[in-house]
Short mmCIF file of C-alpha atoms in Angstrom, two decimals:
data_model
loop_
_atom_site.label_atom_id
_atom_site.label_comp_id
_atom_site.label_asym_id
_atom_site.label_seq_id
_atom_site.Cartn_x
_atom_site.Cartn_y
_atom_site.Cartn_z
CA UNK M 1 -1.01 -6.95 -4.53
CA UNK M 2 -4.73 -7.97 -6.24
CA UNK M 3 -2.71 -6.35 -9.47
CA UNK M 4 0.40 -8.81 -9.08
CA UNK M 5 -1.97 -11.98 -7.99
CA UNK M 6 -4.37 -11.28 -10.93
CA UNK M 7 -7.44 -11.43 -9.36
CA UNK M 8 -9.26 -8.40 -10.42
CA UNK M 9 -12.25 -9.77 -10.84
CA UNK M 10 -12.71 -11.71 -7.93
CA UNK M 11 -11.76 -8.71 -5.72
CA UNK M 12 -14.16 -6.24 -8.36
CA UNK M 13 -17.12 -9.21 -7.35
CA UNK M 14 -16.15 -8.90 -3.95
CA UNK M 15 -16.61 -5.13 -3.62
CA UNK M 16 -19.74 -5.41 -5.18
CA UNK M 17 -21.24 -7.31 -2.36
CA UNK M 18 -19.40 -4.83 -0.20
CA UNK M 19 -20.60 -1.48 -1.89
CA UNK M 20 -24.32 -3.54 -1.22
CA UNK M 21 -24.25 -3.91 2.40
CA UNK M 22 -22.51 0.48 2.45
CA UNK M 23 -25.97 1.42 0.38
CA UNK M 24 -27.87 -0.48 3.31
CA UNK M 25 -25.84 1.37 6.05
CA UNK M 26 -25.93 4.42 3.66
CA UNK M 27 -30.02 4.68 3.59
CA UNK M 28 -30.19 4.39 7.32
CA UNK M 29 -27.18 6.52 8.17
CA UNK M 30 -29.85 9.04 5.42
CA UNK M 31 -33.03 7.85 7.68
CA UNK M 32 -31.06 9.39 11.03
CA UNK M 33 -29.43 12.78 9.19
CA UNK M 34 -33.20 13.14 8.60
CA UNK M 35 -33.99 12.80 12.28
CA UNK M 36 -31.90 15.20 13.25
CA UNK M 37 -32.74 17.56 10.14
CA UNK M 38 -36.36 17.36 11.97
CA UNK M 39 -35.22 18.19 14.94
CA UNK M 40 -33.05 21.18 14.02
CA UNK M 41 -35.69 22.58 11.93
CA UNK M 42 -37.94 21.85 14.86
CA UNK M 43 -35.89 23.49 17.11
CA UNK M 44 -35.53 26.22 14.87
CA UNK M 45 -39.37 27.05 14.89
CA UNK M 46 -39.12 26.27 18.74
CA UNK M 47 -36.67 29.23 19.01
CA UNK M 48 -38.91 31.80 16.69
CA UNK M 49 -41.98 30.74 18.58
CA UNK M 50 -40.41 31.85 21.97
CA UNK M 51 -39.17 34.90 20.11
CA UNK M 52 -42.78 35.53 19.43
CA UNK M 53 -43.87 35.02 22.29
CA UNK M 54 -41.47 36.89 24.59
CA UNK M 55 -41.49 40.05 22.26
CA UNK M 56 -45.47 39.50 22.54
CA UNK M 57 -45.33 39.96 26.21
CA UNK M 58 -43.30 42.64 25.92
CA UNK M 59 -45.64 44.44 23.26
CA UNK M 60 -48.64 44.22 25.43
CA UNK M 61 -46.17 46.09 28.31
CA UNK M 62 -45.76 48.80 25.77
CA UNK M 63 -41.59 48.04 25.44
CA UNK M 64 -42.27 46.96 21.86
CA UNK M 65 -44.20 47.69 18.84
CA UNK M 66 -45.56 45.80 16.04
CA UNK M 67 -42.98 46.81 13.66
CA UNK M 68 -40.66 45.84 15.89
CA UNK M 69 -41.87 42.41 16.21
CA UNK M 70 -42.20 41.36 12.94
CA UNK M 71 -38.41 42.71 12.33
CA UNK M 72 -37.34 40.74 15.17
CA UNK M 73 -38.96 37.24 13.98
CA UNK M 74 -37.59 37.69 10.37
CA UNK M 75 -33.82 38.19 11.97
CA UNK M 76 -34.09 35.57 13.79
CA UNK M 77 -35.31 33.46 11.13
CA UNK M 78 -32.45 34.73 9.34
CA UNK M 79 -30.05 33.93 11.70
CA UNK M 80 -31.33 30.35 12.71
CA UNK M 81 -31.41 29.13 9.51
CA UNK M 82 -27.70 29.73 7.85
CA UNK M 83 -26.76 28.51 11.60
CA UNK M 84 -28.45 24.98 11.67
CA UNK M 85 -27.33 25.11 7.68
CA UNK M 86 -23.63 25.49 8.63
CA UNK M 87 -23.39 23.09 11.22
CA UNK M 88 -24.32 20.03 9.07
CA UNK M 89 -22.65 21.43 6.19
CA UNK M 90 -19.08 21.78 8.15
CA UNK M 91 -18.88 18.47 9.92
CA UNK M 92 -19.65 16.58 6.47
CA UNK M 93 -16.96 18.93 4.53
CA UNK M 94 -14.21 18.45 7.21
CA UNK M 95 -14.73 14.44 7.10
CA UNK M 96 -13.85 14.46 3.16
CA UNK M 97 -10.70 16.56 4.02
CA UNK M 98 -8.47 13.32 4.30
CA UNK M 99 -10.66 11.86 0.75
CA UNK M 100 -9.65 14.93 -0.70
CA UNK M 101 -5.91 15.15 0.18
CA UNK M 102 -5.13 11.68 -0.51
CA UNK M 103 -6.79 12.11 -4.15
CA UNK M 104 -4.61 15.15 -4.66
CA UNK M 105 -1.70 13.10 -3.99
CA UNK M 106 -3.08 10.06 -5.93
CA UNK M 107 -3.32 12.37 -9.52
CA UNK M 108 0.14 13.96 -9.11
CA UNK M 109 1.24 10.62 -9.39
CA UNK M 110 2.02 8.64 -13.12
CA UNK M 111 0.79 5.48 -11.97
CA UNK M 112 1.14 2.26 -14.69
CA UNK M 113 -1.21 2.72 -18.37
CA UNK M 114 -3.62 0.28 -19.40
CA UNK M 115 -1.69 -0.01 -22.23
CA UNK M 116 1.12 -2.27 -20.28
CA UNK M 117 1.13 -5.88 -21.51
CA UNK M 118 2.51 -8.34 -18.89
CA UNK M 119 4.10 -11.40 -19.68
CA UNK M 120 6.32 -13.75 -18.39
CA UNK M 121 10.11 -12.67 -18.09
CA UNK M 122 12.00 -15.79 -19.39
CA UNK M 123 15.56 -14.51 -19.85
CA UNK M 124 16.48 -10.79 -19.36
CA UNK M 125 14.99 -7.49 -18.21
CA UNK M 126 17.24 -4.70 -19.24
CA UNK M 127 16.19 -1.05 -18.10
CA UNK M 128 18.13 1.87 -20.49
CA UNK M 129 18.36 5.24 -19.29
CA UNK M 130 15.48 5.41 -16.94
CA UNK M 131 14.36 8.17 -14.97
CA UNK M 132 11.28 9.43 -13.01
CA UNK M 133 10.76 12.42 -10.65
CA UNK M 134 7.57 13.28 -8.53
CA UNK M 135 5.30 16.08 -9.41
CA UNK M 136 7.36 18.55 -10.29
CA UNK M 137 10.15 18.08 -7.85
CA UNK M 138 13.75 16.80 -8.12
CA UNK M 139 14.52 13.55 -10.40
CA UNK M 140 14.32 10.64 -8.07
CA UNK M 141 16.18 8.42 -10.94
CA UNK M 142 18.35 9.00 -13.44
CA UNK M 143 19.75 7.56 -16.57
CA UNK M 144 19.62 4.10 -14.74
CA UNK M 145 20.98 1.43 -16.82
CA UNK M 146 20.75 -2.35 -15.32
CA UNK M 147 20.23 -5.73 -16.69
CA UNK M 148 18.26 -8.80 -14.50
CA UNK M 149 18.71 -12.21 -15.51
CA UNK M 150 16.26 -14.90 -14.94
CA UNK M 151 16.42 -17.29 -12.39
CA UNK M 152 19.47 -14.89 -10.15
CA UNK M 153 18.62 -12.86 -6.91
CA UNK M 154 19.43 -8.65 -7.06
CA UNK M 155 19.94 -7.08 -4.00
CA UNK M 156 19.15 -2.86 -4.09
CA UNK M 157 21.06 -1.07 -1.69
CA UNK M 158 21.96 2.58 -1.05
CA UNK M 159 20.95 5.29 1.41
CA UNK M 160 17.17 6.88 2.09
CA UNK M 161 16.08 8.89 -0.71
CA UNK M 162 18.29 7.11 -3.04
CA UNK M 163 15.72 5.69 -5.45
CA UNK M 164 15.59 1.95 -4.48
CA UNK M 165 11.47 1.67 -4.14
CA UNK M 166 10.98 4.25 -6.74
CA UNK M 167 13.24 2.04 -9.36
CA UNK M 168 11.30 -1.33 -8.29
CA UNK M 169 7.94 -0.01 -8.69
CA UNK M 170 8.71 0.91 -12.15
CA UNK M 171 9.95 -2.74 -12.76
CA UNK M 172 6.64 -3.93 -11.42
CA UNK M 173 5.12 -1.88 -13.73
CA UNK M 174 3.17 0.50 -10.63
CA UNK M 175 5.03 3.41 -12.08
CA UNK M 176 5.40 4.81 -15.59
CA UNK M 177 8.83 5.95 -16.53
CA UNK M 178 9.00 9.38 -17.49
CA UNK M 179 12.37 8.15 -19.63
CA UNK M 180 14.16 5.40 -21.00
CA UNK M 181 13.44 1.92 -22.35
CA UNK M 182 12.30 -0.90 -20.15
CA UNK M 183 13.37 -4.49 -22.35
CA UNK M 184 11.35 -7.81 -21.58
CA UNK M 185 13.11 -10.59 -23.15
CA UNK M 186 14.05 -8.03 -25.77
CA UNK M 187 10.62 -6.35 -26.22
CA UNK M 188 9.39 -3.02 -25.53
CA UNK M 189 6.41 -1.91 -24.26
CA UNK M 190 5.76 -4.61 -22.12
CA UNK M 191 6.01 -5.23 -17.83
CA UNK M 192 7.29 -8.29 -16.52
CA UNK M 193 4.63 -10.35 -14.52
CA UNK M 194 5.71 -9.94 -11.30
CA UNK M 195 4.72 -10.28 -7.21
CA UNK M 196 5.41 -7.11 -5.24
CA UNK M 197 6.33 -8.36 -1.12
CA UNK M 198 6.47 -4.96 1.04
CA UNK M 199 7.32 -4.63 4.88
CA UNK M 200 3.61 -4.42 5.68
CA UNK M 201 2.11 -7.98 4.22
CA UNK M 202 -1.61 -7.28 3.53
CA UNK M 203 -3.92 -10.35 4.47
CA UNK M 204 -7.94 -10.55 4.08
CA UNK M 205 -9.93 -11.42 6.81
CA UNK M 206 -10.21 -14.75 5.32
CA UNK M 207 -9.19 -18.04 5.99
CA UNK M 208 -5.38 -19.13 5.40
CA UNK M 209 -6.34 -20.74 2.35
CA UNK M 210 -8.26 -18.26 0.84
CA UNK M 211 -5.57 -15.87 1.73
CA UNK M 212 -2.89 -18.20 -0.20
CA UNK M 213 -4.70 -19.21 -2.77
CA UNK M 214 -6.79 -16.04 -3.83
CA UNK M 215 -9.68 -17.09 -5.75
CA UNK M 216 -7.23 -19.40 -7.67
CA UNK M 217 -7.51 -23.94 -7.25
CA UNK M 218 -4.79 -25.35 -6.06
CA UNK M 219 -4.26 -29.09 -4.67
CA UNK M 220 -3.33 -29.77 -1.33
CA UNK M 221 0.20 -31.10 -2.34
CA UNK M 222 1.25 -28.00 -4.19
CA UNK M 223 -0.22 -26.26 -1.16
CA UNK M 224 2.04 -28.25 1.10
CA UNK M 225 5.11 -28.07 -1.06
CA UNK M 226 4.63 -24.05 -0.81
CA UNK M 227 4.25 -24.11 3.14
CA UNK M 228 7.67 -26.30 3.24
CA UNK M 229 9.95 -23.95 1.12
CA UNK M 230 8.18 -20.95 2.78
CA UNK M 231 9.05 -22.36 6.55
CA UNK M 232 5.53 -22.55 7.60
CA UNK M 233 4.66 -26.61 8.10
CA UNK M 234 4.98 -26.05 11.70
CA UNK M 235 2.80 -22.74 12.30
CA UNK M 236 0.00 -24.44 10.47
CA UNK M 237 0.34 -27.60 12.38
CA UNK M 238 -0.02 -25.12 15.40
CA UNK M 239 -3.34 -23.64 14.18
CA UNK M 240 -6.33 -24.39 15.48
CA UNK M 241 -8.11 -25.25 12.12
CA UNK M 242 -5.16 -25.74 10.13
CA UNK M 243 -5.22 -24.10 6.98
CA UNK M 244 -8.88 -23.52 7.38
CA UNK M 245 -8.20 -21.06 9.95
CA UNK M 246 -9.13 -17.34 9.94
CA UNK M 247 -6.20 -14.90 9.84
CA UNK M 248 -8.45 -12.22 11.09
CA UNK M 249 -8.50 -8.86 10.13
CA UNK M 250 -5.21 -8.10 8.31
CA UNK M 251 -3.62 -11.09 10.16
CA UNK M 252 -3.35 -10.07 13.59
CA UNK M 253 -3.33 -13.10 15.26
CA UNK M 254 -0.03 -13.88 13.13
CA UNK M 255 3.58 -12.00 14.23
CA UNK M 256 5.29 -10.31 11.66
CA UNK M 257 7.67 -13.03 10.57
CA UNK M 258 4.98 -15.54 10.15
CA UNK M 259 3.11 -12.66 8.10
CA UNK M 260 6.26 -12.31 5.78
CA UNK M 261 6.17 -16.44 5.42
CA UNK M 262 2.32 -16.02 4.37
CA UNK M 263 4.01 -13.94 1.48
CA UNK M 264 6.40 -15.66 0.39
CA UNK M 265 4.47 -19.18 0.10
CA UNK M 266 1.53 -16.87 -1.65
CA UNK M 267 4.21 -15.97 -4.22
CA UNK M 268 5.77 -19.55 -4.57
CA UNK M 269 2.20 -21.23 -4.90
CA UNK M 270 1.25 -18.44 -7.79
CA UNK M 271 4.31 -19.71 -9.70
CA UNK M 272 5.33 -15.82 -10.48
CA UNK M 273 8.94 -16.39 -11.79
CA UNK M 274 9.84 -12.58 -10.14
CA UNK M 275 9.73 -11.23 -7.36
CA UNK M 276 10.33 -8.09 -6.25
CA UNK M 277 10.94 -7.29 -2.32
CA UNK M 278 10.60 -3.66 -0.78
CA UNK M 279 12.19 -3.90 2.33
CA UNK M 280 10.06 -6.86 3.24
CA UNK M 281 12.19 -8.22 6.16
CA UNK M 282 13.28 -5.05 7.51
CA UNK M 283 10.72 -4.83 10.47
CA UNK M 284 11.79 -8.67 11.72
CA UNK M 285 14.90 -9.45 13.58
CA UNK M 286 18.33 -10.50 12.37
CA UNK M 287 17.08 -14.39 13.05
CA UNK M 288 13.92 -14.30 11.48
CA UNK M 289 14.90 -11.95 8.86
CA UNK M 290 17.54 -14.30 8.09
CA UNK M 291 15.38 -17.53 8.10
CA UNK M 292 13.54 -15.41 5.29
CA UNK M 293 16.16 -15.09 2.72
CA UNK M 294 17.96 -17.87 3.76
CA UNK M 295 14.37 -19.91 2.34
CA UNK M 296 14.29 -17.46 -0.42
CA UNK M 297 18.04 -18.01 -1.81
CA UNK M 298 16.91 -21.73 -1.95
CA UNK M 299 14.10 -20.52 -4.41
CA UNK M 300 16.10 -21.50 -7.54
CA UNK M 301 13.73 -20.91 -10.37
CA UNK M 302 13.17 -17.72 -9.11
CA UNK M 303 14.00 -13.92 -10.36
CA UNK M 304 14.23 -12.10 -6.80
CA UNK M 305 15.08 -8.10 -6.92
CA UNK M 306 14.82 -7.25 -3.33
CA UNK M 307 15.43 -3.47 -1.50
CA UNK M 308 16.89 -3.89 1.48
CA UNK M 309 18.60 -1.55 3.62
CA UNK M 310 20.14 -4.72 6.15
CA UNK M 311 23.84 -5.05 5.44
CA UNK M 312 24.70 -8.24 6.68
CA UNK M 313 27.36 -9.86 4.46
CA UNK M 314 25.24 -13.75 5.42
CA UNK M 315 22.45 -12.56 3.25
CA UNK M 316 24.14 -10.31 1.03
CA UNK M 317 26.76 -13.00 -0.64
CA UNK M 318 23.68 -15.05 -1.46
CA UNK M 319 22.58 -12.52 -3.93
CA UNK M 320 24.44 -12.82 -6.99
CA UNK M 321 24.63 -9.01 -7.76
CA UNK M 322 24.61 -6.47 -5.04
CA UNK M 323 23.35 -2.77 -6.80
CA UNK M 324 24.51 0.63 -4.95
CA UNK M 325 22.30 3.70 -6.10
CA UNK M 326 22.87 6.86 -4.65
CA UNK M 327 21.07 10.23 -5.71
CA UNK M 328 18.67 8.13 -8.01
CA UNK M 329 22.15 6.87 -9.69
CA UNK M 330 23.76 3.32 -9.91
CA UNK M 331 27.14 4.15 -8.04
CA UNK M 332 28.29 0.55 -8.21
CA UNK M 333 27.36 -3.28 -8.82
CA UNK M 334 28.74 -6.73 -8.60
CA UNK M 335 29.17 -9.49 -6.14
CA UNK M 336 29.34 -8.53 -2.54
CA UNK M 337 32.93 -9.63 -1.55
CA UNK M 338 33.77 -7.55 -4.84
CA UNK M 339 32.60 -4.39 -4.28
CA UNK M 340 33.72 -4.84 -0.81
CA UNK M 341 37.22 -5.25 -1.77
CA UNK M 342 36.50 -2.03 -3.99
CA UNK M 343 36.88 -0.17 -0.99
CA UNK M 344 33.36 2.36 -2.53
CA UNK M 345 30.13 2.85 -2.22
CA UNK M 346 29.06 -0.08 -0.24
CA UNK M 347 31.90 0.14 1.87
CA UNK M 348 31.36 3.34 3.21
CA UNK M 349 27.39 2.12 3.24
CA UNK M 350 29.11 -0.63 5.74
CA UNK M 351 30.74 1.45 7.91
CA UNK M 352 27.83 3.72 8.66
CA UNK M 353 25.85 0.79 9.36
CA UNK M 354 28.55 -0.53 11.70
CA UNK M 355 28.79 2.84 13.54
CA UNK M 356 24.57 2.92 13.59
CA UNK M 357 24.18 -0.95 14.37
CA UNK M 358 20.20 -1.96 14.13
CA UNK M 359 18.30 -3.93 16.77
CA UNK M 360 19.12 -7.46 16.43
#
């Protein structure tokens, strides 16, 4: 999301005063370790002492000789120490152990180059013979060859597994294709500038404002105009402070349909001509879900490519192609009530929904 919104250096800034106030919690998080350091090592020479002494008492008695003493203190010293050692060195090795798989997966992963230009897509984004696997496992996508228009609406559809998220991430430019030729307005080497909406919206703990805008000016009547096509005039009017209210942390005083509407004016006030949607209305209901595309289908200037796995033939026939993929393959693509009357792919995706029906 900071990627897509451009604000790199605001968010870089930002985690600069962060990383300040974790070196302050660092050093005194250091200052108690140290503590307790003390007090195992004192602890430790509390132990050998009462070695000492016991196997004193039990010299004078006769049950022990000298020899015997001073090879009892240095196994205990022994002992104690890789003990007290171990401890410490165990609890901070098992915290790093979800660090440590996370950055495993993160470097098996061909994430976008540097190299990438973006720029604005003005007429067509064609995609030749793209493909992409995972490590070293099975191709997720193959030879996929589609063309996007400016200014129409894509719907991705197909079954889990199929390749929908992989194929839109490498659109967005998060992903490097492993193969093919990815055409921006008939260049290569390029990534189309683009806004990436997912399921789970991610806000700062930040006002409203600051979470639209991002770092970026904006008046208050383009601010307005992207609250009206987004659907959200009347939850702001409901706010306490209005747009100068605090969404808490990651927006938890907002439900997930007014999260998704957050998005979606974000997106309309950042003037990004396209947008790509990963299942973003998939955790609301058939009404609100609905209320979503229904605002987004009136977003004419706008490129929309959105996954979705909800069937519903309202939203579908707004989009003006409707892609099948299965087995990281396009299967089929067209209008809805064509491919329907095809009798294929999305039929049979139809039927299975129909025999599974979702929560409404």
């Amino acid at each position: 999301m900071i990627r897509g919104y451009h604000v790199e250096k605001e968010m870089q800034a930002d985690h600069k005063s962060f990383l300040g106030g974790m070196e302050k919690k660092k050093a005194s998080f250091q200052k108690t370790m140290s503590v307790v350091y003390c007090f195992a090592n004192a602890s430790g020479v509390a132990v050998q002492f009462l070695v000492i002494t016991i196997a004193g008492m039990l010299a004078v008695r006769g049950y022990l000789t000298l020899g015997s003493i001073i090879a009892l203190t240095q196994l205990t010293g022994q002992v104690i120490t890789p003990v007290f050692q171990m401890s410490a060195k165990f609890s901070l090795l098992r915290s790093t152990k979800p660090l440590r798989d996370e950055m495993e997966q993160i470097v098996k992963i061909s994430q976008k180059t540097e190299d990438s230009k973006e720029v604005q897509l003005e007429k067509e984004l064609q995609l030749q013979g793209i493909s992409y696997s995972y490590a070293e496992g099975e191709p997720v996508l193959s030879g996929i060859d589609l063309s996007f228009e400016s200014g129409k609406h894509y719907a991705l559809v197909g079954k889990s597994g199929s390749g929908k998220s992989t194929l839109l991430q490498i659109v967005g430019g998060y992903l490097e294709k492993q193969g093919g030729e990815l055409w921006v307005d008939g260049r290569e080497g390029e990534i189309p500038s683009s806004i990436m909406m997912q399921q789970n919206v991610f806000l700062f703990d930040k006002t409203l404002k600051e979470n639209l805008c991002l770092y970026r000016q904006f008046d208050e009547a383009q601010i307005q105009r992207a609250l009206d096509q987004a659907g959200l005039t009347d939850t702001v009017a409901a706010l306490p402070e209005g747009m100068d209210t605090c969404v808490k942390e990651n927006g938890s005083r907002f439900s997930g349909g007014e999260k998704q509407r957050i998005a979606l004016a974000r997106a309309i006030l950042h003037g990004e001509e396209l947008l790509l949607m990963d299942e973003a209305t998939s955790a609301l209901d058939k009404r609100t879900a609905g209320q979503i595309e229904q605002q987004l289908s009136e977003c004419k200037n706008l490129t929309l490519i959105s996954v979705t796995h909800r069937l519903d033939p309202a939203i579908l026939e707004k989009y003006d192609e409707v892609i099948v993929l299965d087995h990281g393959q396009v299967v089929e693509k067209g209008a809805y009530q064509e491919l329907l009357a095809r009798k294929g792919a999305l039929q049979e995706l139809v039927q299975e929904e129909e025999a599974t029906p979702l929560p409404q």
